[in-house]
Amino acid sequence: MYIIASHIITPLGDGTATNYQAIVSGKTALQLHQSEGVAEPFYASLFEQTTSAIGRNRFESLCIQCAAKALQNTPINPANNRTVFILSTTKGNIEALANTHDINEISPAHSAERIAKHFNNHNTPIVVSNACTSGVCAQIVAMRLLRNGIYDHAVVIGADMQSDFIISGFQCLKALSDQRCQPYDANRKGLNLGEAVACIVMSNQPTADNNTHILAGSIANDANHISGPSRTAEGSLQVLSDILQSIDKNQIAVVNAHGTSTIYNDEMESIAMQRSGLTDITINSLKSIYGHTMGAAGLLETILTDYALRQGIVFPTYKFNTLGVSNPIKVSNQISYTDKRHFIKLLSGFGGVNAAIACSIDAKLEQNKTETPKYKTIVQISLNSDNDNPDEIYKTQIGNYPKFLKMDKMCKLGFIAAELICREHQLESDCAVIIFSRSGSLLNDIHYQQSMSDYPSPALFVYTLPNIVTGEIAIRHQLHAETSAYLLPYKDNNTIENIVYSSNHKQILYGWLEATENMFEAEMKLIKKL
């Protein structure tokens, strides 16, 4: 599919050109901050705390502003029923949780609905909440929906606002650095956080000679650990291997990687580069400029890498000095020049998920439209709070998986549903797991917020991501294919099936999970491609 327009807003400025100039000038938005709601000072790239009148809160306001600027130079009518809005975020308007438990104020799905309605678009908006990989996964699902003819255009927005909720969570995990982060460096101490909004407008037809072409995308799971990457880079290797089938390796200018500056992420990426035969290709990270912008990262970094290649340059990894990973990857703290036309955007995240896309700044390529495959249902189960008790089902029918006891309510629900399906039909190792929900991890978000007043709980914080349930299922059954989590403002079976079927996997475990304080509902299916 084609990227026909884009826009970014960051603490370094409004617009891609402005941010590009800031990067090549060596500027950074990372500064030392202190908040009364968190234990220690932290480095982060933050917007000034202002709220625009455009939206109901600053998260939605910035998303609307960014999307409007991306759309203004396109022929796309955002109100058209052939246009879909896709929001990439990990926590959305989570800062509101300090003052309310109202799902309409906090839920990313409802934010997406308000953003789409601002543009008079009445299609069901889709929220991709797949941890740190969300921005790349959002581009992948947009590509699939357009390629299969379900929509003609997609407005893909990525955003996250940092708050005491998120900062305290990363602090209790001991993941934050007390200085400006240094990706891949021997002296790296951890990550910095950041705020940004980025929007990409995608189409199934090019509008000019300078459109960017997304050649391929892949999502895969480590099936190893919900909060740490595979020590052998299994998932990252898989997504790189998948997309390298669609790209000329000799034309790759750069792999713009996650590069969070944590010990294990950077090491894992060096292993993935070595095992993929990419150690002679430049790898870089923009985290020492913007910090980790979470749901915005995959879009922000795709846009900036694309823009830089059009100027004939590859961004450096600022603050890098001495290689601190086990494999000889090609990292530089100086701008380099190139005439190559391809790049890779690579991310990984909690829940064991990994994602990558391959892009070309040459739009003169053949576009092959695909048809949505047909599937048959193998097993189908339903659970609800009126008739079932997941804890009791675990005790009487499973009872041999101690990790179940520490899961949050949504994970327990999804885990039990998957177990019941597996009793009737075995899952293959390449079975995808795709979960949909309305409130996602809101119930556990509330529990974590309550823990902040005493001692922020790292065990609770890990489960404040809607995709963790997919990681738990993948680990239990050693599933290495795609795992994805989506939030919708309501259960729309048509949208759910469009997303699931367009993923084109041979076997898919998918369904709707909803867990609140007083109720739960699970509808899960195992389907197989005909």
PDB file of C-alpha atoms in Angstrom, residues 3-148:
ATOM      1  CA  ILE A   3       1.711   6.298   2.188  1.00  0.00           C
ATOM      2  CA  ILE A   4       0.378   9.394   0.434  1.00  0.00           C
ATOM      3  CA  ALA A   5       0.673  11.943   3.270  1.00  0.00           C
ATOM      4  CA  SER A   6       1.906  12.262   6.840  1.00  0.00           C
ATOM      5  CA  HIS A   7       2.410  14.711   9.669  1.00  0.00           C
ATOM      6  CA  ILE A   8       4.055  14.698  13.087  1.00  0.00           C
ATOM      7  CA  ILE A   9       3.800  16.880  16.172  1.00  0.00           C
ATOM      8  CA  THR A  10       6.463  16.528  18.861  1.00  0.00           C
ATOM      9  CA  PRO A  11       7.998  18.674  21.593  1.00  0.00           C
ATOM     10  CA  LEU A  12      10.646  19.583  18.972  1.00  0.00           C
ATOM     11  CA  GLY A  13       8.048  21.148  16.676  1.00  0.00           C
ATOM     12  CA  ASP A  14       5.005  20.881  14.461  1.00  0.00           C
ATOM     13  CA  GLY A  15       5.668  19.189  11.112  1.00  0.00           C
ATOM     14  CA  THR A  16       8.074  16.653   9.672  1.00  0.00           C
ATOM     15  CA  ALA A  17      10.404  19.208   8.064  1.00  0.00           C
ATOM     16  CA  THR A  18      10.726  21.096  11.362  1.00  0.00           C
ATOM     17  CA  ASN A  19      11.576  17.907  13.219  1.00  0.00           C
ATOM     18  CA  TYR A  20      14.011  16.827  10.503  1.00  0.00           C
ATOM     19  CA  GLN A  21      15.934  20.076  10.829  1.00  0.00           C
ATOM     20  CA  ALA A  22      16.020  19.682  14.599  1.00  0.00           C
ATOM     21  CA  ILE A  23      17.455  16.165  14.327  1.00  0.00           C
ATOM     22  CA  VAL A  24      20.194  17.037  11.830  1.00  0.00           C
ATOM     23  CA  SER A  25      21.094  19.989  14.078  1.00  0.00           C
ATOM     24  CA  GLY A  26      21.606  17.571  16.950  1.00  0.00           C
ATOM     25  CA  LYS A  27      18.716  18.848  19.053  1.00  0.00           C
ATOM     26  CA  THR A  28      16.843  16.720  21.540  1.00  0.00           C
ATOM     27  CA  ALA A  29      13.582  17.191  23.401  1.00  0.00           C
ATOM     28  CA  LEU A  30      14.754  15.056  26.334  1.00  0.00           C
ATOM     29  CA  GLN A  31      14.982  16.938  29.596  1.00  0.00           C
ATOM     30  CA  LEU A  32      15.063  16.108  33.284  1.00  0.00           C
ATOM     31  CA  HIS A  33      11.589  16.296  34.851  1.00  0.00           C
ATOM     32  CA  GLN A  34      10.093  15.847  38.280  1.00  0.00           C
ATOM     33  CA  SER A  35       6.494  15.070  39.216  1.00  0.00           C
ATOM     34  CA  GLU A  36       4.927  14.908  42.655  1.00  0.00           C
ATOM     35  CA  GLY A  37       3.164  11.704  41.641  1.00  0.00           C
ATOM     36  CA  VAL A  38       6.313   9.641  41.001  1.00  0.00           C
ATOM     37  CA  ALA A  39       9.219   8.650  43.196  1.00  0.00           C
ATOM     38  CA  GLU A  40      12.234   9.909  41.244  1.00  0.00           C
ATOM     39  CA  PRO A  41      13.215  12.519  38.628  1.00  0.00           C
ATOM     40  CA  PHE A  42      13.131  11.207  35.060  1.00  0.00           C
ATOM     41  CA  TYR A  43      14.328  12.147  31.583  1.00  0.00           C
ATOM     42  CA  ALA A  44      11.545  12.531  29.056  1.00  0.00           C
ATOM     43  CA  SER A  45      10.428  14.445  25.984  1.00  0.00           C
ATOM     44  CA  LEU A  46       7.155  16.121  26.983  1.00  0.00           C
ATOM     45  CA  PHE A  47       4.684  18.591  25.520  1.00  0.00           C
ATOM     46  CA  GLU A  48       3.799  21.671  27.491  1.00  0.00           C
ATOM     47  CA  GLN A  49       0.712  20.876  29.551  1.00  0.00           C
ATOM     48  CA  THR A  50      -1.852  22.664  27.409  1.00  0.00           C
ATOM     49  CA  THR A  51      -5.245  21.542  26.158  1.00  0.00           C
ATOM     50  CA  SER A  52      -6.749  22.672  22.864  1.00  0.00           C
ATOM     51  CA  ALA A  53     -10.436  23.409  22.407  1.00  0.00           C
ATOM     52  CA  ILE A  54     -10.602  21.006  19.447  1.00  0.00           C
ATOM     53  CA  GLY A  55     -11.047  17.865  21.525  1.00  0.00           C
ATOM     54  CA  ARG A  56     -12.249  16.763  24.928  1.00  0.00           C
ATOM     55  CA  ASN A  57      -8.687  16.267  26.243  1.00  0.00           C
ATOM     56  CA  ARG A  58      -5.146  16.909  25.062  1.00  0.00           C
ATOM     57  CA  PHE A  59      -4.724  13.355  23.781  1.00  0.00           C
ATOM     58  CA  GLU A  60      -7.709  13.606  21.430  1.00  0.00           C
ATOM     59  CA  SER A  61      -6.965  17.246  20.563  1.00  0.00           C
ATOM     60  CA  LEU A  62      -3.450  16.502  19.371  1.00  0.00           C
ATOM     61  CA  CYS A  63      -4.645  13.461  17.404  1.00  0.00           C
ATOM     62  CA  ILE A  64      -7.251  15.601  15.621  1.00  0.00           C
ATOM     63  CA  GLN A  65      -4.768  18.385  14.883  1.00  0.00           C
ATOM     64  CA  CYS A  66      -2.192  15.978  13.484  1.00  0.00           C
ATOM     65  CA  ALA A  67      -4.695  14.076  11.325  1.00  0.00           C
ATOM     66  CA  ALA A  68      -6.182  17.306   9.953  1.00  0.00           C
ATOM     67  CA  LYS A  69      -2.742  18.524   8.860  1.00  0.00           C
ATOM     68  CA  ALA A  70      -1.889  15.185   7.253  1.00  0.00           C
ATOM     69  CA  LEU A  71      -5.176  15.170   5.331  1.00  0.00           C
ATOM     70  CA  GLN A  72      -5.151  18.759   4.125  1.00  0.00           C
ATOM     71  CA  ASN A  73      -2.943  18.136   1.081  1.00  0.00           C
ATOM     72  CA  THR A  74      -4.658  14.933  -0.031  1.00  0.00           C
ATOM     73  CA  PRO A  75      -7.734  14.298  -2.178  1.00  0.00           C
ATOM     74  CA  ILE A  76      -9.074  11.996   0.571  1.00  0.00           C
ATOM     75  CA  ASN A  77     -12.501  12.702   2.013  1.00  0.00           C
ATOM     76  CA  PRO A  78     -12.197  11.533   5.642  1.00  0.00           C
ATOM     77  CA  ALA A  79     -15.986  11.270   5.923  1.00  0.00           C
ATOM     78  CA  ASN A  80     -16.211   8.788   3.065  1.00  0.00           C
ATOM     79  CA  ASN A  81     -17.388   5.295   3.993  1.00  0.00           C
ATOM     80  CA  ARG A  82     -14.378   3.881   2.123  1.00  0.00           C
ATOM     81  CA  THR A  83     -12.051   5.529   4.663  1.00  0.00           C
ATOM     82  CA  VAL A  84     -11.216   3.977   8.032  1.00  0.00           C
ATOM     83  CA  PHE A  85      -9.623   5.595  11.088  1.00  0.00           C
ATOM     84  CA  ILE A  86      -7.046   3.529  12.954  1.00  0.00           C
ATOM     85  CA  LEU A  87      -5.564   4.682  16.258  1.00  0.00           C
ATOM     86  CA  SER A  88      -2.288   3.292  17.583  1.00  0.00           C
ATOM     87  CA  THR A  89      -1.885   3.772  21.328  1.00  0.00           C
ATOM     88  CA  THR A  90      -0.862   1.821  24.393  1.00  0.00           C
ATOM     89  CA  LYS A  91      -2.688   3.803  27.084  1.00  0.00           C
ATOM     90  CA  GLY A  92      -4.593   6.616  25.341  1.00  0.00           C
ATOM     91  CA  ASN A  93      -6.046   9.151  27.774  1.00  0.00           C
ATOM     92  CA  ILE A  94      -4.876   7.188  30.830  1.00  0.00           C
ATOM     93  CA  GLU A  95      -3.961  10.382  32.706  1.00  0.00           C
ATOM     94  CA  ALA A  96      -7.726  10.892  33.268  1.00  0.00           C
ATOM     95  CA  LEU A  97      -7.773   7.774  35.459  1.00  0.00           C
ATOM     96  CA  ALA A  98      -6.465   9.840  38.383  1.00  0.00           C
ATOM     97  CA  ASN A  99      -9.819  11.670  38.438  1.00  0.00           C
ATOM     98  CA  THR A 100     -12.403   9.237  37.056  1.00  0.00           C
ATOM     99  CA  HIS A 101     -13.142   5.570  36.362  1.00  0.00           C
ATOM    100  CA  ASP A 102     -15.590   6.426  33.579  1.00  0.00           C
ATOM    101  CA  ILE A 103     -14.747   4.168  30.630  1.00  0.00           C
ATOM    102  CA  ASN A 104     -15.989   6.812  28.201  1.00  0.00           C
ATOM    103  CA  GLU A 105     -13.298   9.210  29.427  1.00  0.00           C
ATOM    104  CA  ILE A 106     -10.441   6.706  29.627  1.00  0.00           C
ATOM    105  CA  SER A 107     -11.035   4.084  26.932  1.00  0.00           C
ATOM    106  CA  PRO A 108      -8.869   4.474  23.798  1.00  0.00           C
ATOM    107  CA  ALA A 109     -11.758   2.966  21.823  1.00  0.00           C
ATOM    108  CA  HIS A 110     -14.015   5.855  22.769  1.00  0.00           C
ATOM    109  CA  SER A 111     -11.266   8.369  22.039  1.00  0.00           C
ATOM    110  CA  ALA A 112     -10.939   6.834  18.578  1.00  0.00           C
ATOM    111  CA  GLU A 113     -14.685   7.113  18.099  1.00  0.00           C
ATOM    112  CA  ARG A 114     -14.673  10.820  18.985  1.00  0.00           C
ATOM    113  CA  ILE A 115     -11.687  11.466  16.731  1.00  0.00           C
ATOM    114  CA  ALA A 116     -13.358   9.741  13.760  1.00  0.00           C
ATOM    115  CA  LYS A 117     -16.642  11.561  14.368  1.00  0.00           C
ATOM    116  CA  HIS A 118     -14.802  14.883  14.387  1.00  0.00           C
ATOM    117  CA  PHE A 119     -14.108  14.149  10.704  1.00  0.00           C
ATOM    118  CA  ASN A 120     -17.709  12.944  10.196  1.00  0.00           C
ATOM    119  CA  ASN A 121     -16.500   9.411   9.651  1.00  0.00           C
ATOM    120  CA  HIS A 122     -19.021   6.818  10.853  1.00  0.00           C
ATOM    121  CA  ASN A 123     -17.121   3.588  10.179  1.00  0.00           C
ATOM    122  CA  THR A 124     -16.116   1.657  13.286  1.00  0.00           C
ATOM    123  CA  PRO A 125     -12.715   3.065  14.291  1.00  0.00           C
ATOM    124  CA  ILE A 126     -10.028   0.540  15.158  1.00  0.00           C
ATOM    125  CA  VAL A 127      -7.580   0.875  18.041  1.00  0.00           C
ATOM    126  CA  VAL A 128      -4.372  -1.128  17.815  1.00  0.00           C
ATOM    127  CA  SER A 129      -3.064  -1.664  21.344  1.00  0.00           C
ATOM    128  CA  ASN A 130      -0.209  -4.086  20.832  1.00  0.00           C
ATOM    129  CA  ALA A 131       2.282  -2.642  23.319  1.00  0.00           C
ATOM    130  CA  CYS A 132       5.347  -0.919  21.843  1.00  0.00           C
ATOM    131  CA  THR A 133       4.784  -2.448  18.399  1.00  0.00           C
ATOM    132  CA  SER A 134       1.388  -0.746  18.008  1.00  0.00           C
ATOM    133  CA  GLY A 135       2.505   1.873  15.460  1.00  0.00           C
ATOM    134  CA  VAL A 136       3.963  -0.693  13.079  1.00  0.00           C
ATOM    135  CA  CYS A 137       1.052  -3.095  13.652  1.00  0.00           C
ATOM    136  CA  ALA A 138      -1.397  -0.278  12.828  1.00  0.00           C
ATOM    137  CA  GLN A 139       0.284   0.216   9.460  1.00  0.00           C
ATOM    138  CA  ILE A 140       0.165  -3.519   8.850  1.00  0.00           C
ATOM    139  CA  VAL A 141      -3.560  -3.854   9.592  1.00  0.00           C
ATOM    140  CA  ALA A 142      -4.251  -0.790   7.406  1.00  0.00           C
ATOM    141  CA  MET A 143      -2.251  -2.380   4.586  1.00  0.00           C
ATOM    142  CA  ARG A 144      -4.240  -5.614   4.905  1.00  0.00           C
ATOM    143  CA  LEU A 145      -7.639  -3.904   4.934  1.00  0.00           C
ATOM    144  CA  LEU A 146      -6.758  -1.826   1.870  1.00  0.00           C
ATOM    145  CA  ARG A 147      -5.123  -4.689   0.030  1.00  0.00           C
ATOM    146  CA  ASN A 148      -8.216  -6.826   0.493  1.00  0.00           C
TER     147      ASN A 148
END
